[in-house]
PDB file of C-alpha atoms in Angstrom:
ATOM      1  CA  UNK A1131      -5.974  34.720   4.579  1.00 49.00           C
ATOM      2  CA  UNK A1132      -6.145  32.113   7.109  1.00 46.00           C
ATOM      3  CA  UNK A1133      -7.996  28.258   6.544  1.00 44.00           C
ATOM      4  CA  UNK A1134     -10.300  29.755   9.561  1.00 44.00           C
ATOM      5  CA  UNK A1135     -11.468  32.285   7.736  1.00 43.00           C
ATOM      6  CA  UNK A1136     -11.455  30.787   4.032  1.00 43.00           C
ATOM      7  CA  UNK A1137     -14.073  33.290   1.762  1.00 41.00           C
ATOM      8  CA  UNK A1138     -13.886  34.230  -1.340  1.00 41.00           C
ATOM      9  CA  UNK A1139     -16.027  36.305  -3.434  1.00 40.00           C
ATOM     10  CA  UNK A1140     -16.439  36.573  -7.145  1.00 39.00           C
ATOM     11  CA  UNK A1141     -18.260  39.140  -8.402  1.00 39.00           C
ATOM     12  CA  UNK A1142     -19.903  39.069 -11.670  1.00 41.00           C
ATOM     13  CA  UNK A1143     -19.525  42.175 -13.679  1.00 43.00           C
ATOM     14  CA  UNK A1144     -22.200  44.218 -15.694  1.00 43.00           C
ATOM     15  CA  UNK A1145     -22.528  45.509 -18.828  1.00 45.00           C
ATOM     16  CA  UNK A1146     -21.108  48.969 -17.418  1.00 44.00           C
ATOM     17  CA  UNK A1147     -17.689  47.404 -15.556  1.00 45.00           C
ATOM     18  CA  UNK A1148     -16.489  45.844 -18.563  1.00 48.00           C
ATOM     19  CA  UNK A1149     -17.294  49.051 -20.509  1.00 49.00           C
ATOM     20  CA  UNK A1150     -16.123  52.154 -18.442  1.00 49.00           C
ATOM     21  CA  UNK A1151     -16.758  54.448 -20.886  1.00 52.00           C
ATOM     22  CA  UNK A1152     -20.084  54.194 -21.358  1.00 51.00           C
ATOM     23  CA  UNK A1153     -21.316  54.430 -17.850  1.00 49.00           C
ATOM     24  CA  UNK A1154     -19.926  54.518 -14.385  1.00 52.00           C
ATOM     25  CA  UNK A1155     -19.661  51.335 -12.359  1.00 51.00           C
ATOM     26  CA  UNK A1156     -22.189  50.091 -10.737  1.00 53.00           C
ATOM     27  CA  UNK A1157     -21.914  47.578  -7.685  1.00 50.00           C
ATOM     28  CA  UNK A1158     -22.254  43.946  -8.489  1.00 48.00           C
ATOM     29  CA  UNK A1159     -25.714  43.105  -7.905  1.00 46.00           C
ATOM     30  CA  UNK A1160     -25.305  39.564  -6.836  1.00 45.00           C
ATOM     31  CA  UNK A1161     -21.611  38.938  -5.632  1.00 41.00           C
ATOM     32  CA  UNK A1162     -21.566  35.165  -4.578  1.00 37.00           C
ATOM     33  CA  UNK A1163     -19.547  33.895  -1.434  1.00 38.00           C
ATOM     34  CA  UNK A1164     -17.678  30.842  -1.128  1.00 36.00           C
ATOM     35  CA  UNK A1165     -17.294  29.521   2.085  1.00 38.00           C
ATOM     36  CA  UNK A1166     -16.055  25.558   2.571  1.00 39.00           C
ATOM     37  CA  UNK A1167     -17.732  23.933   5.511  1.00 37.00           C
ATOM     38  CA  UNK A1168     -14.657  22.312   6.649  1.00 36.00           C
ATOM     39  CA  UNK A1169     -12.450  25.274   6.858  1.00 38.00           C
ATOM     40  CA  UNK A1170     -12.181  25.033  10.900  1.00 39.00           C
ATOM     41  CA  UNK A1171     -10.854  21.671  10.556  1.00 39.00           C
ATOM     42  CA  UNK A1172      -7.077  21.247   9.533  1.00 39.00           C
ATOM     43  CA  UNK A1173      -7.384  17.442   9.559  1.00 38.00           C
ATOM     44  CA  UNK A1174     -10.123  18.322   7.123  1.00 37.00           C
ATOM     45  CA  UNK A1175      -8.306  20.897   5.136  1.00 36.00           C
ATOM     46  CA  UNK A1176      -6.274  18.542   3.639  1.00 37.00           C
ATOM     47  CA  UNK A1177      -8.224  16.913   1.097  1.00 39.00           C
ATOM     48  CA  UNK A1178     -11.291  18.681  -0.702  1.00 39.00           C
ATOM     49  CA  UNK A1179     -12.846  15.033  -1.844  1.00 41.00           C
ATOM     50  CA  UNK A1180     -16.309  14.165   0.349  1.00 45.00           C
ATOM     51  CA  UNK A1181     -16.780  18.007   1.931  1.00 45.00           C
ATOM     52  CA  UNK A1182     -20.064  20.134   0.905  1.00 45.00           C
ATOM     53  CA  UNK A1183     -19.311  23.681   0.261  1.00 42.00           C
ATOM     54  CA  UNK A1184     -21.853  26.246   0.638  1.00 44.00           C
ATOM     55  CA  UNK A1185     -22.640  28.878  -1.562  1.00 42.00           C
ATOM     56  CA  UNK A1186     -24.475  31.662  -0.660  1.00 46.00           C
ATOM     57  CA  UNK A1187     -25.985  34.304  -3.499  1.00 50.00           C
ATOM     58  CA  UNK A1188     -26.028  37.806  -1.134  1.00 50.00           C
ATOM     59  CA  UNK A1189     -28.404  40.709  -3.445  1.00 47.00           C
ATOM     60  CA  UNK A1190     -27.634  44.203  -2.828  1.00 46.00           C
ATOM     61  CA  UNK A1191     -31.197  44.215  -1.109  1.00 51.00           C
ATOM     62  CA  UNK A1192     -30.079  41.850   1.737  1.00 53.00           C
ATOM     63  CA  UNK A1193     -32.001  38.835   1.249  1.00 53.00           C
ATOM     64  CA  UNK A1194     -29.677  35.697   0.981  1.00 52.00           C
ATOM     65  CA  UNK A1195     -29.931  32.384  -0.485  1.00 56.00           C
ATOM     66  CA  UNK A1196     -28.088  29.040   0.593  1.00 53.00           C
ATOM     67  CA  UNK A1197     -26.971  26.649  -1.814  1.00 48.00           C
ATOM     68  CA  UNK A1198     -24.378  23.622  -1.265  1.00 47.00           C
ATOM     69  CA  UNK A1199     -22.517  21.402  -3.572  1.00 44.00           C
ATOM     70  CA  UNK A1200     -20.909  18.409  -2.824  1.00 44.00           C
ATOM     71  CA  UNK A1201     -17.810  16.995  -3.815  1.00 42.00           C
ATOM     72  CA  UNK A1202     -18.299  13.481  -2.882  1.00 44.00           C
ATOM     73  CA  UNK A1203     -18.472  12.234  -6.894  1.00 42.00           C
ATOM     74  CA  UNK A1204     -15.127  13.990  -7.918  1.00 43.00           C
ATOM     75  CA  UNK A1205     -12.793  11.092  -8.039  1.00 42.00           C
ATOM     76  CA  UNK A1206      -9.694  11.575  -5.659  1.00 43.00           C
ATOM     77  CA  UNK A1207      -6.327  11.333  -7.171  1.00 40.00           C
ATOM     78  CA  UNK A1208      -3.926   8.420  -6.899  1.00 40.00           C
ATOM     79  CA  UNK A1209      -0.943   6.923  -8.296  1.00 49.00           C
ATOM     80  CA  UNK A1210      -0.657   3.979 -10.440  1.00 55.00           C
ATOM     81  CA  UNK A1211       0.458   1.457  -7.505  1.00 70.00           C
ATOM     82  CA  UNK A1212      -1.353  -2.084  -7.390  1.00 92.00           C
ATOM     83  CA  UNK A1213      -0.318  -4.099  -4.598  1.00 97.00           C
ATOM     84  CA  UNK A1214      -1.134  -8.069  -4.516  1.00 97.00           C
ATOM     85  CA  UNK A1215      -1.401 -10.204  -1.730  1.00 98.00           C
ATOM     86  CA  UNK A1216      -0.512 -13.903  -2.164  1.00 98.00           C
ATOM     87  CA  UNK A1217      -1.107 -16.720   0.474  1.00 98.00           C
ATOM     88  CA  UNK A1218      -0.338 -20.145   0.961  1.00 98.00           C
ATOM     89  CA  UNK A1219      -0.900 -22.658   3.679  1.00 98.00           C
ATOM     90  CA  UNK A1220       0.456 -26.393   4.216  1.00 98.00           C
ATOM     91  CA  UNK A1221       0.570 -28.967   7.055  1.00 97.00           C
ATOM     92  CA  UNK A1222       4.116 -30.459   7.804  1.00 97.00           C
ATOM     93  CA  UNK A1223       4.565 -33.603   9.869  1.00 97.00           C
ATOM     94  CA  UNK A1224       7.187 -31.478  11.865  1.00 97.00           C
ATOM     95  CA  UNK A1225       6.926 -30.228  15.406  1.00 97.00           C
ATOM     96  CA  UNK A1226       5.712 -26.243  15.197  1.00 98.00           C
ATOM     97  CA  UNK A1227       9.093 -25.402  17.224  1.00 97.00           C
ATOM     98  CA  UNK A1228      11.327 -27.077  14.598  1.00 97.00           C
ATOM     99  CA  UNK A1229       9.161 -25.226  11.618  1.00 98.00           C
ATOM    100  CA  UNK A1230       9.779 -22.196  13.622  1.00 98.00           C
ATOM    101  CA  UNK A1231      13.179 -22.405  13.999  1.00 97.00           C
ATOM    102  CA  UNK A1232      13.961 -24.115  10.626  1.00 97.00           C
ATOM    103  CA  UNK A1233      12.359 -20.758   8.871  1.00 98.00           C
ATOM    104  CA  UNK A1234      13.971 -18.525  11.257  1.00 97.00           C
ATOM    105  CA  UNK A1235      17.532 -19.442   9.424  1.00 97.00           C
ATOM    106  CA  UNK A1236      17.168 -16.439   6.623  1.00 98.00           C
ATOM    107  CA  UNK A1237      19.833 -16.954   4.899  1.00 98.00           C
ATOM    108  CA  UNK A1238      19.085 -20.890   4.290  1.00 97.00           C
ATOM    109  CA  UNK A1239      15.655 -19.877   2.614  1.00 98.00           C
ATOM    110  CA  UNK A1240      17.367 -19.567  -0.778  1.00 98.00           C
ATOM    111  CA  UNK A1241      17.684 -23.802  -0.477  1.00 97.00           C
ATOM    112  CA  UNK A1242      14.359 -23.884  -0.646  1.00 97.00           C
ATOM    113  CA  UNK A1243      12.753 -21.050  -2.137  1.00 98.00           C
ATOM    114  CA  UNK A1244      12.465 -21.162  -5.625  1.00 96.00           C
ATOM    115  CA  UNK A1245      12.590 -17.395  -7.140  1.00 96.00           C
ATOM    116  CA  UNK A1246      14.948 -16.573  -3.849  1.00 98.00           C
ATOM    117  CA  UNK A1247      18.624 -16.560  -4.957  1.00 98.00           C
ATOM    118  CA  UNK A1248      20.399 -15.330  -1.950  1.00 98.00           C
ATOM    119  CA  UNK A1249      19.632 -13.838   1.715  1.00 98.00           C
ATOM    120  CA  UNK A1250      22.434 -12.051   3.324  1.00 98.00           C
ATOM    121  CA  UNK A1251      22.242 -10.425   7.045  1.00 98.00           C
ATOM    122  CA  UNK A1252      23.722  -7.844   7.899  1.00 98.00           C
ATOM    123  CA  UNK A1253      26.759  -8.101  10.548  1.00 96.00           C
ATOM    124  CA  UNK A1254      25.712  -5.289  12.734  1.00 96.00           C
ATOM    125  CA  UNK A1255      22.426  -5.214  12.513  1.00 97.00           C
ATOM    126  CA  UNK A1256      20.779  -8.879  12.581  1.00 97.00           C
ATOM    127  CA  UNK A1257      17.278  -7.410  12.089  1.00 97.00           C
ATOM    128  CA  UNK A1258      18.097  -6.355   8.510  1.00 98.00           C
ATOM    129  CA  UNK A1259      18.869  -8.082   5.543  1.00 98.00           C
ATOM    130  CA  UNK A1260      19.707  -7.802   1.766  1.00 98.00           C
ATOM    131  CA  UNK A1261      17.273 -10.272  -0.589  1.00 98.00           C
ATOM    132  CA  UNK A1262      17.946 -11.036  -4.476  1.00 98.00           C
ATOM    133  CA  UNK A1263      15.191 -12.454  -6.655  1.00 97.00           C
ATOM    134  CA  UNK A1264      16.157 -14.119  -9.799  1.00 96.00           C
ATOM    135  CA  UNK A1265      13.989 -16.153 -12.132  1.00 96.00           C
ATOM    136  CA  UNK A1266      13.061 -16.706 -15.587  1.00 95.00           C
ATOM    137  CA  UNK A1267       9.299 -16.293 -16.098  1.00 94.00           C
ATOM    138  CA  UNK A1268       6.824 -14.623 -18.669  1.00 94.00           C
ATOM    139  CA  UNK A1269      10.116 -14.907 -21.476  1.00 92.00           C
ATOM    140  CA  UNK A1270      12.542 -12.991 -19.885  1.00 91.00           C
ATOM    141  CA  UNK A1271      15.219 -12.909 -17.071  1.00 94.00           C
ATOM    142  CA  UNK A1272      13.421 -11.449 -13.898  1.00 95.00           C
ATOM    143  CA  UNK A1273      15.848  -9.868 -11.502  1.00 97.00           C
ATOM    144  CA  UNK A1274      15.375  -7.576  -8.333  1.00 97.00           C
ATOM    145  CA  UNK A1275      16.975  -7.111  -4.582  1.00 98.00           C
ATOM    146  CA  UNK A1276      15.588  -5.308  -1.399  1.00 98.00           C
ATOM    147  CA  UNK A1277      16.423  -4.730   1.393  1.00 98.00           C
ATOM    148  CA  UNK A1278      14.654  -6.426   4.450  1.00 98.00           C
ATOM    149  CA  UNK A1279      13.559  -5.759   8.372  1.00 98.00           C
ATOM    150  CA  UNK A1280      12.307  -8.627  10.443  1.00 97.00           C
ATOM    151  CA  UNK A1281       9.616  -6.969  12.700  1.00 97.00           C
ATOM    152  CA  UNK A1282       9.457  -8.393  16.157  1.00 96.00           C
ATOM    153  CA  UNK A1283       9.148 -12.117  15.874  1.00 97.00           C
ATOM    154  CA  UNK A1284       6.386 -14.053  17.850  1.00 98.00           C
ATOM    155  CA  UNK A1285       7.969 -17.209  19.234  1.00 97.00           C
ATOM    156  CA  UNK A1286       6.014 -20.628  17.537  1.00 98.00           C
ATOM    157  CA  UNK A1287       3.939 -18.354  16.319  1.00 98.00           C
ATOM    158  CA  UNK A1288       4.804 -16.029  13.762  1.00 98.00           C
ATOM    159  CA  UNK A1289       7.740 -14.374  11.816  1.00 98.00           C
ATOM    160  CA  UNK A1290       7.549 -11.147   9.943  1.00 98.00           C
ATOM    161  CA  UNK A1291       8.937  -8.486   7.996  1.00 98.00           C
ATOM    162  CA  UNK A1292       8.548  -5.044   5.579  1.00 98.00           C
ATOM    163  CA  UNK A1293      10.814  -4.040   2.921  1.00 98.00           C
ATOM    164  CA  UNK A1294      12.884  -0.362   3.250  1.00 98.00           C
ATOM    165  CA  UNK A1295      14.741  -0.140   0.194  1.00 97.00           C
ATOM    166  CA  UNK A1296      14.268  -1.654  -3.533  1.00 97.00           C
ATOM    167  CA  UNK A1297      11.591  -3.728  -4.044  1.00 97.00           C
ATOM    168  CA  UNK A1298       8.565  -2.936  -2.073  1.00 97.00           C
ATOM    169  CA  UNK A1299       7.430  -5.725  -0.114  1.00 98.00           C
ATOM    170  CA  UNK A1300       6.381  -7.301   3.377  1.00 98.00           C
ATOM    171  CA  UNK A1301       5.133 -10.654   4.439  1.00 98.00           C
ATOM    172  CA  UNK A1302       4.286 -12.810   7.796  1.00 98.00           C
ATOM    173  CA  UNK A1303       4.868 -16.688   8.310  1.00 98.00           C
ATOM    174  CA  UNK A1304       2.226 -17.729  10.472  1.00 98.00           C
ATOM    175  CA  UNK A1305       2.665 -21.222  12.956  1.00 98.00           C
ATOM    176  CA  UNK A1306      -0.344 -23.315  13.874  1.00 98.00           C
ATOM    177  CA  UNK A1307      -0.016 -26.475  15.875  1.00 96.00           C
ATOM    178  CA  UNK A1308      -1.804 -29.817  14.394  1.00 96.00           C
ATOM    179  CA  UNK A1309      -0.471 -32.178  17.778  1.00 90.00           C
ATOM    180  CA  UNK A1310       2.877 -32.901  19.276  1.00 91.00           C
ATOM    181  CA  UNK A1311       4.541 -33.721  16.032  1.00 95.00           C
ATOM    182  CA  UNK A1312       2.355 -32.033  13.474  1.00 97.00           C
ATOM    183  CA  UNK A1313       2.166 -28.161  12.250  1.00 98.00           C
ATOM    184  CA  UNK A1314       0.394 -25.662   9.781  1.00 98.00           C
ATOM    185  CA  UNK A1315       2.672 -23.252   8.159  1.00 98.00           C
ATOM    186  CA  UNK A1316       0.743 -20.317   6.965  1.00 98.00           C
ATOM    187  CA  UNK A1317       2.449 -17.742   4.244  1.00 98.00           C
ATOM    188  CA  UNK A1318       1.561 -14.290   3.398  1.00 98.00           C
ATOM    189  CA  UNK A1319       3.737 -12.159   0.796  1.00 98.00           C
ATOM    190  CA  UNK A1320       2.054  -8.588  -0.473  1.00 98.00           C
ATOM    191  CA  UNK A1321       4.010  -6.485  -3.095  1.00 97.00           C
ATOM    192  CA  UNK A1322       3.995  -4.040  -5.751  1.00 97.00           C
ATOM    193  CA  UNK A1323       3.731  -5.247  -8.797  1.00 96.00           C
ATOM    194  CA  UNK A1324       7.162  -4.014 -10.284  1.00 94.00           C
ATOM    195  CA  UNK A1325       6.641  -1.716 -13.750  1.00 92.00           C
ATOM    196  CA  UNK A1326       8.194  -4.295 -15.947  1.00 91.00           C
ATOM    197  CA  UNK A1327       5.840  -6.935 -14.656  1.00 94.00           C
ATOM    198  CA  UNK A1328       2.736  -4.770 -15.050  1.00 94.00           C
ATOM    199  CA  UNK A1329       1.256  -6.063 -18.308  1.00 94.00           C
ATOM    200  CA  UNK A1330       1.209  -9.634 -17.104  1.00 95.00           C
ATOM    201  CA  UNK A1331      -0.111  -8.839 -13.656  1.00 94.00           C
ATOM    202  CA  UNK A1332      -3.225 -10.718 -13.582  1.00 94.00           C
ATOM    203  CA  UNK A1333      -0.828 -14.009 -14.070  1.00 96.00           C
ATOM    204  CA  UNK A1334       1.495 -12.687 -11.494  1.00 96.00           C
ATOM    205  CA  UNK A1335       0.088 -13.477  -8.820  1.00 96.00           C
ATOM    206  CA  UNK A1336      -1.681 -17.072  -9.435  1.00 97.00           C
ATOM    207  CA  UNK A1337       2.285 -17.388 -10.493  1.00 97.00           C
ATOM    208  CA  UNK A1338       3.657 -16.532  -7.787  1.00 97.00           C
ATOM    209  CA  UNK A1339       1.649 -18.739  -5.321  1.00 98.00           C
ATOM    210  CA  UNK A1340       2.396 -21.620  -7.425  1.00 97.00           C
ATOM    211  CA  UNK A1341       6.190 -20.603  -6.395  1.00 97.00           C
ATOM    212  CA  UNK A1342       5.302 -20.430  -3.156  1.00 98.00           C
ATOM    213  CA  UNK A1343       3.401 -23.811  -2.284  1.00 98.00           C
ATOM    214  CA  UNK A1344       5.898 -24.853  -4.380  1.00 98.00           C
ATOM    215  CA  UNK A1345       8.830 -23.859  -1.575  1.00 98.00           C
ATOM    216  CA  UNK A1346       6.860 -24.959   0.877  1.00 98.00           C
ATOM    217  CA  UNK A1347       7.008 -28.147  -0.070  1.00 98.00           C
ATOM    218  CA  UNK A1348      10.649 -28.049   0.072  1.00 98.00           C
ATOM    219  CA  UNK A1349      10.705 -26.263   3.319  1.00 98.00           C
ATOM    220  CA  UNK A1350       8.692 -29.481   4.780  1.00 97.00           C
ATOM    221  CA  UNK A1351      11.390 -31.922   3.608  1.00 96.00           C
ATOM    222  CA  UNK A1352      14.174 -29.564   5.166  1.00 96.00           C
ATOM    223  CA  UNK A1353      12.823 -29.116   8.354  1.00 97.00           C
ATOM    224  CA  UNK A1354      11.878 -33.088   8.742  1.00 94.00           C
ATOM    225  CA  UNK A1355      15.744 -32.775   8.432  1.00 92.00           C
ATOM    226  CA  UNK A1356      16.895 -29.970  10.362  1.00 87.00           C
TER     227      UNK A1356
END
């Protein structure tokens, strides 16, 4: 049966269907028809959560009645995946271009990036490259590796990326300029919070910033350098 046409009927039986015996059948005096109001809609068809169906009780001496029931307080399934956004911000007494170019270097970001053990890029194909976290935090050894994509950069003005294997995670360095000598380095990481790490997770990420501001305190005495 196609979505277009999507009715069903369910019949209630009497007394005399569910004993043949005793009496021949009769026909159901108030079959009931299901018909969803968003069966003409295959963007619609795809979830069931927030669409009224309509039920309408037919007799057997033709008058009808319309009912509809709504589905908008069933709760929609989803999987156990919490995602946390961290950000941290600092001025640096560095021009913005030599920020930019000083975070550009990926695989120098282990120098000054705490939790950040190595960043390798790949020979053919500058655009990716393989990250490995290691740390010691909430008593025990915390290691993970992903592998990276750096979106389309915006020259001086921002540098980005998304995760495509291993740890799920993407980010954006944002560049504001503060005068000729003078910048404000903006940085965003989101994640999922990794199974393991899942019982802690409300200190994970007030953690993890602290990690972060910390590196980017670093990063402002390498770049006055660079």
């Amino acid at each position: 049966m196609s979505a277009t046409a999507a009715t069903a009927a369910i019949f209630a039986s009497s007394p005399a269907t569910r004993n043949p015996g005793r009496s021949p059948a009769r026909k159901p005096r108030n079959p009931i028809f299901l018909r969803n109001s968003f069966a003409s809609s295959p963007s619609s068809r795809s979830s069931l959560f927030g669409r009224t169906f309509f039920i309408t009780n037919r007799s057997v001496h033709g008058s009808t009645r319309r009912s509809s029931l709504s589905t908008t307080s069933i709760r929609p399934f989803s999987p156990v995946m919490e995602w946390q956004d961290c950000t941290v911000k600092m001025e640096m007494d560095v021009p913005i271009s030599v920020a930019y170019e000083c975070y550009s270097d990926r695989e120098a970001i282990p120098r000054w990036m705490p939790f950040i053990s190595s960043v390798k890029i790949l020979e053919d194909k500058p655009d990716l490259s393989r990250w490995s976290l290691k740390y010691k935090a909430f008593g025990q050894d915390i290691e993970y590796s992903w592998l990276a994509r750096n979106m389309q950069p915006t020259p001086n003005q921002k540098i980005h990326w998304r995760s495509l294997e291993g740890l799920p995670n993407r980010g954006a360095v944002r560049f504001y300029p503060k005068g000729p000598s003078s910048c404000l380095v903006e940085l965003t990481v989101s994640y999922e919070v990794p199974q393991l790490l899942v019982p802690v997770a409300s200190a994970l990420k007030p953690f993890l910033e602290s990690l972060l501001r910390r590196g980017l305190e670093r990063f402002a005495v390498l770049a006055k350098s660079y």
